Amino acid sequence: MVRRPVAWIVALVLFAEALGVLAVNWFLGVVVDRQDMSLAGLDPDVMSVSSKIGGVVFGLYFALCGLVSLLVALRDRAPAGLGRVLLISAAVVHALLGAFAWGLIGWTAFLFMVVVLALIVLLLMTYDGRPEKPDEPAGPVDPGPADSGTPPPLSPPAAPTAP
């Protein structure tokens, strides 16, 4: 099946993306701190710390989504509850980032975001929610006694009782 390999790939991509987002935001925070830049009068230290905190938060978010897909790959079961919500939100985030990346960065970043979006959606769609039971017999199931084709007899309606 394609389910487990897709879950493994999604886990690896999300972990790599978590590290990448963390590294880029940390680097931007260091650059702002060293250049003593300011944007519209904002304190450079606040901008630097905000960039680093944002990188840590989004890095942890993508790492948590990667952990959910890793658990899906290990258990070979559909994500449920909070894990499913996290993966759906990661798909939405990648769709939005892809839309912004097209205009701000270029088509290569857009293509990466769309591929990750497609992998997450494929992960969510390949698990249809029905657990596989390997102990069930592979042959046809006996439907029971043969049906004669006639419906069972109907009982007459009950007569109303007087109060």
PDB file of C-alpha atoms in Angstrom:
ATOM      1  CA  MET A   1       0.000   0.000   0.000  1.00  0.00           C
ATOM      2  CA  VAL A   2       0.967   3.606  -0.356  1.00  0.00           C
ATOM      3  CA  ARG A   3      -0.203   4.704   3.086  1.00  0.00           C
ATOM      4  CA  ARG A   4       2.852   3.976   5.210  1.00  0.00           C
ATOM      5  CA  PRO A   5       5.459   5.354   2.783  1.00  0.00           C
ATOM      6  CA  VAL A   6       3.445   8.565   2.419  1.00  0.00           C
ATOM      7  CA  ALA A   7       3.225   8.893   6.203  1.00  0.00           C
ATOM      8  CA  TRP A   8       6.992   8.384   6.504  1.00  0.00           C
ATOM      9  CA  ILE A   9       7.696  10.953   3.789  1.00  0.00           C
ATOM     10  CA  VAL A  10       5.322  13.487   5.371  1.00  0.00           C
ATOM     11  CA  ALA A  11       7.011  12.958   8.743  1.00  0.00           C
ATOM     12  CA  LEU A  12      10.484  13.511   7.275  1.00  0.00           C
ATOM     13  CA  VAL A  13       9.407  16.568   5.299  1.00  0.00           C
ATOM     14  CA  LEU A  14       7.665  18.158   8.287  1.00  0.00           C
ATOM     15  CA  PHE A  15      10.647  17.533  10.567  1.00  0.00           C
ATOM     16  CA  ALA A  16      12.985  19.066   7.974  1.00  0.00           C
ATOM     17  CA  GLU A  17      10.619  21.976   7.524  1.00  0.00           C
ATOM     18  CA  ALA A  18      10.480  22.501  11.295  1.00  0.00           C
ATOM     19  CA  LEU A  19      14.259  22.754  11.431  1.00  0.00           C
ATOM     20  CA  GLY A  20      14.316  25.020   8.379  1.00  0.00           C
ATOM     21  CA  VAL A  21      11.702  27.424   9.745  1.00  0.00           C
ATOM     22  CA  LEU A  22      13.463  27.537  13.094  1.00  0.00           C
ATOM     23  CA  ALA A  23      16.855  28.185  11.485  1.00  0.00           C
ATOM     24  CA  VAL A  24      15.605  30.901   9.105  1.00  0.00           C
ATOM     25  CA  ASN A  25      13.730  32.801  11.803  1.00  0.00           C
ATOM     26  CA  TRP A  26      16.643  32.499  14.232  1.00  0.00           C
ATOM     27  CA  PHE A  27      19.003  33.780  11.537  1.00  0.00           C
ATOM     28  CA  LEU A  28      16.690  36.717  10.803  1.00  0.00           C
ATOM     29  CA  GLY A  29      16.581  37.526  14.508  1.00  0.00           C
ATOM     30  CA  VAL A  30      20.374  37.526  14.690  1.00  0.00           C
ATOM     31  CA  VAL A  31      20.643  39.742  11.592  1.00  0.00           C
ATOM     32  CA  VAL A  32      18.164  42.263  12.992  1.00  0.00           C
ATOM     33  CA  ASP A  33      20.031  42.261  16.316  1.00  0.00           C
ATOM     34  CA  ARG A  34      23.478  42.759  14.773  1.00  0.00           C
ATOM     35  CA  GLN A  35      22.404  45.382  12.258  1.00  0.00           C
ATOM     36  CA  ASP A  36      20.426  47.266  14.869  1.00  0.00           C
ATOM     37  CA  MET A  37      17.588  47.616  12.364  1.00  0.00           C
ATOM     38  CA  SER A  38      14.278  49.216  13.141  1.00  0.00           C
ATOM     39  CA  LEU A  39      10.962  49.055  11.331  1.00  0.00           C
ATOM     40  CA  ALA A  40       8.657  52.040  11.831  1.00  0.00           C
ATOM     41  CA  GLY A  41      10.246  52.877  15.156  1.00  0.00           C
ATOM     42  CA  LEU A  42       9.993  49.387  16.695  1.00  0.00           C
ATOM     43  CA  ASP A  43      12.672  48.410  19.165  1.00  0.00           C
ATOM     44  CA  PRO A  44      15.289  46.207  17.411  1.00  0.00           C
ATOM     45  CA  ASP A  45      15.611  43.961  20.466  1.00  0.00           C
ATOM     46  CA  VAL A  46      11.876  43.294  20.453  1.00  0.00           C
ATOM     47  CA  MET A  47      11.981  42.489  16.728  1.00  0.00           C
ATOM     48  CA  SER A  48      14.919  40.136  17.234  1.00  0.00           C
ATOM     49  CA  VAL A  49      13.328  38.281  20.133  1.00  0.00           C
ATOM     50  CA  SER A  50       9.971  38.127  18.321  1.00  0.00           C
ATOM     51  CA  SER A  51      11.572  36.565  15.275  1.00  0.00           C
ATOM     52  CA  LYS A  52      13.321  33.952  17.408  1.00  0.00           C
ATOM     53  CA  ILE A  53      10.162  33.158  19.388  1.00  0.00           C
ATOM     54  CA  GLY A  54       8.145  32.898  16.172  1.00  0.00           C
ATOM     55  CA  GLY A  55      10.721  30.502  14.747  1.00  0.00           C
ATOM     56  CA  VAL A  56      10.576  28.315  17.845  1.00  0.00           C
ATOM     57  CA  VAL A  57       6.770  28.303  17.913  1.00  0.00           C
ATOM     58  CA  PHE A  58       6.358  27.450  14.228  1.00  0.00           C
ATOM     59  CA  GLY A  59       9.215  24.962  14.398  1.00  0.00           C
ATOM     60  CA  LEU A  60       7.523  23.179  17.289  1.00  0.00           C
ATOM     61  CA  TYR A  61       4.197  23.275  15.436  1.00  0.00           C
ATOM     62  CA  PHE A  62       5.673  21.611  12.338  1.00  0.00           C
ATOM     63  CA  ALA A  63       7.600  19.148  14.533  1.00  0.00           C
ATOM     64  CA  LEU A  64       4.365  18.222  16.313  1.00  0.00           C
ATOM     65  CA  CYS A  65       2.655  17.687  12.960  1.00  0.00           C
ATOM     66  CA  GLY A  66       5.646  15.564  11.925  1.00  0.00           C
ATOM     67  CA  LEU A  67       5.292  13.549  15.126  1.00  0.00           C
ATOM     68  CA  VAL A  68       1.631  12.897  14.335  1.00  0.00           C
ATOM     69  CA  SER A  69       2.493  11.621  10.859  1.00  0.00           C
ATOM     70  CA  LEU A  70       5.346   9.550  12.332  1.00  0.00           C
ATOM     71  CA  LEU A  71       2.866   7.909  14.711  1.00  0.00           C
ATOM     72  CA  VAL A  72       0.543   7.278  11.778  1.00  0.00           C
ATOM     73  CA  ALA A  73       3.408   5.588   9.934  1.00  0.00           C
ATOM     74  CA  LEU A  74       4.407   3.462  12.921  1.00  0.00           C
ATOM     75  CA  ARG A  75       0.882   2.389  13.877  1.00  0.00           C
ATOM     76  CA  ASP A  76      -0.527   2.216  10.334  1.00  0.00           C
ATOM     77  CA  ARG A  77      -3.747   3.754  11.606  1.00  0.00           C
ATOM     78  CA  ALA A  78      -5.555   6.924  10.643  1.00  0.00           C
ATOM     79  CA  PRO A  79      -4.851  10.024  12.719  1.00  0.00           C
ATOM     80  CA  ALA A  80      -7.686  10.774  15.101  1.00  0.00           C
ATOM     81  CA  GLY A  81      -8.761  13.672  17.242  1.00  0.00           C
ATOM     82  CA  LEU A  82      -6.136  16.338  17.805  1.00  0.00           C
ATOM     83  CA  GLY A  83      -3.682  14.658  15.430  1.00  0.00           C
ATOM     84  CA  ARG A  84      -6.137  14.866  12.550  1.00  0.00           C
ATOM     85  CA  VAL A  85      -6.876  18.507  13.381  1.00  0.00           C
ATOM     86  CA  LEU A  86      -3.136  19.269  13.422  1.00  0.00           C
ATOM     87  CA  LEU A  87      -2.601  17.663  10.017  1.00  0.00           C
ATOM     88  CA  ILE A  88      -5.595  19.485   8.528  1.00  0.00           C
ATOM     89  CA  SER A  89      -4.302  22.786   9.916  1.00  0.00           C
ATOM     90  CA  ALA A  90      -0.845  22.010   8.488  1.00  0.00           C
ATOM     91  CA  ALA A  91      -2.460  21.467   5.091  1.00  0.00           C
ATOM     92  CA  VAL A  92      -4.239  24.821   5.346  1.00  0.00           C
ATOM     93  CA  VAL A  93      -1.010  26.537   6.431  1.00  0.00           C
ATOM     94  CA  HIS A  94       0.844  25.079   3.446  1.00  0.00           C
ATOM     95  CA  ALA A  95      -1.908  26.192   1.080  1.00  0.00           C
ATOM     96  CA  LEU A  96      -1.692  29.744   2.418  1.00  0.00           C
ATOM     97  CA  LEU A  97       2.111  29.737   2.418  1.00  0.00           C
ATOM     98  CA  GLY A  98       2.049  28.473  -1.157  1.00  0.00           C
ATOM     99  CA  ALA A  99      -0.213  31.328  -2.205  1.00  0.00           C
ATOM    100  CA  PHE A 100       2.082  33.872  -0.571  1.00  0.00           C
ATOM    101  CA  ALA A 101       5.228  32.171  -1.863  1.00  0.00           C
ATOM    102  CA  TRP A 102       4.061  32.477  -5.468  1.00  0.00           C
ATOM    103  CA  GLY A 103       3.984  36.249  -5.240  1.00  0.00           C
ATOM    104  CA  LEU A 104       6.852  36.890  -2.840  1.00  0.00           C
ATOM    105  CA  ILE A 105       9.477  34.227  -3.528  1.00  0.00           C
ATOM    106  CA  GLY A 106       8.719  32.498  -6.810  1.00  0.00           C
ATOM    107  CA  TRP A 107       7.372  29.372  -8.359  1.00  0.00           C
ATOM    108  CA  THR A 108       9.925  26.998  -6.782  1.00  0.00           C
ATOM    109  CA  ALA A 109       8.790  27.815  -3.240  1.00  0.00           C
ATOM    110  CA  PHE A 110       5.190  27.582  -4.436  1.00  0.00           C
ATOM    111  CA  LEU A 111       5.899  24.161  -5.928  1.00  0.00           C
ATOM    112  CA  PHE A 112       7.453  22.943  -2.662  1.00  0.00           C
ATOM    113  CA  MET A 113       4.450  24.118  -0.656  1.00  0.00           C
ATOM    114  CA  VAL A 114       2.006  22.491  -3.061  1.00  0.00           C
ATOM    115  CA  VAL A 115       3.923  19.189  -2.939  1.00  0.00           C
ATOM    116  CA  VAL A 116       3.871  19.198   0.873  1.00  0.00           C
ATOM    117  CA  LEU A 117       0.167  20.119   0.790  1.00  0.00           C
ATOM    118  CA  ALA A 118      -0.521  17.244  -1.594  1.00  0.00           C
ATOM    119  CA  LEU A 119       1.406  14.805   0.611  1.00  0.00           C
ATOM    120  CA  ILE A 120      -0.519  15.842   3.723  1.00  0.00           C
ATOM    121  CA  VAL A 121      -3.857  15.575   1.914  1.00  0.00           C
ATOM    122  CA  LEU A 122      -2.833  12.187   0.509  1.00  0.00           C
ATOM    123  CA  LEU A 123      -1.952  11.052   4.023  1.00  0.00           C
ATOM    124  CA  LEU A 124      -5.340  12.185   5.305  1.00  0.00           C
ATOM    125  CA  MET A 125      -7.268  10.654   2.400  1.00  0.00           C
ATOM    126  CA  THR A 126      -5.582   7.235   2.196  1.00  0.00           C
ATOM    127  CA  TYR A 127      -6.748   6.323   5.660  1.00  0.00           C
ATOM    128  CA  ASP A 128     -10.497   6.065   5.237  1.00  0.00           C
ATOM    129  CA  GLY A 129     -11.291   5.539   8.910  1.00  0.00           C
ATOM    130  CA  ARG A 130     -12.118   1.839   8.691  1.00  0.00           C
ATOM    131  CA  PRO A 131      -9.593  -0.187  10.674  1.00  0.00           C
ATOM    132  CA  GLU A 132      -8.239  -3.213   8.922  1.00  0.00           C
ATOM    133  CA  LYS A 133      -8.781  -6.465  10.797  1.00  0.00           C
ATOM    134  CA  PRO A 134      -6.278  -9.122   9.740  1.00  0.00           C
ATOM    135  CA  ASP A 135      -8.058 -11.895  11.739  1.00  0.00           C
ATOM    136  CA  GLU A 136     -11.156 -11.827   9.510  1.00  0.00           C
ATOM    137  CA  PRO A 137     -11.454 -14.652   6.981  1.00  0.00           C
ATOM    138  CA  ALA A 138     -10.587 -13.718   3.450  1.00  0.00           C
ATOM    139  CA  GLY A 139     -13.366 -15.815   1.906  1.00  0.00           C
ATOM    140  CA  PRO A 140     -17.008 -14.893   1.388  1.00  0.00           C
ATOM    141  CA  VAL A 141     -19.123 -14.509   4.486  1.00  0.00           C
ATOM    142  CA  ASP A 142     -22.046 -16.941   4.922  1.00  0.00           C
ATOM    143  CA  PRO A 143     -25.252 -14.858   4.652  1.00  0.00           C
ATOM    144  CA  GLY A 144     -27.197 -17.302   6.839  1.00  0.00           C
ATOM    145  CA  PRO A 145     -30.235 -19.379   5.877  1.00  0.00           C
ATOM    146  CA  ALA A 146     -31.383 -19.157   2.297  1.00  0.00           C
ATOM    147  CA  ASP A 147     -34.028 -16.524   1.633  1.00  0.00           C
ATOM    148  CA  SER A 148     -37.153 -17.829  -0.088  1.00  0.00           C
ATOM    149  CA  GLY A 149     -37.880 -14.458  -1.639  1.00  0.00           C
ATOM    150  CA  THR A 150     -41.190 -13.959   0.167  1.00  0.00           C
ATOM    151  CA  PRO A 151     -41.504 -11.372   2.894  1.00  0.00           C
ATOM    152  CA  PRO A 152     -42.412 -12.522   6.409  1.00  0.00           C
ATOM    153  CA  PRO A 153     -46.129 -12.548   7.196  1.00  0.00           C
ATOM    154  CA  LEU A 154     -47.552  -9.352   8.586  1.00  0.00           C
ATOM    155  CA  SER A 155     -49.511  -9.417  11.815  1.00  0.00           C
ATOM    156  CA  PRO A 156     -52.909  -7.683  11.791  1.00  0.00           C
ATOM    157  CA  PRO A 157     -53.042  -4.290  13.478  1.00  0.00           C
ATOM    158  CA  ALA A 158     -54.137  -4.232  17.091  1.00  0.00           C
ATOM    159  CA  ALA A 159     -57.702  -3.161  17.768  1.00  0.00           C
ATOM    160  CA  PRO A 160     -58.060   0.091  19.669  1.00  0.00           C
ATOM    161  CA  THR A 161     -59.155  -0.287  23.263  1.00  0.00           C
ATOM    162  CA  ALA A 162     -61.885   1.823  24.826  1.00  0.00           C
ATOM    163  CA  PRO A 163     -61.002   3.851  27.927  1.00  0.00           C
TER     164      PRO A 163
END
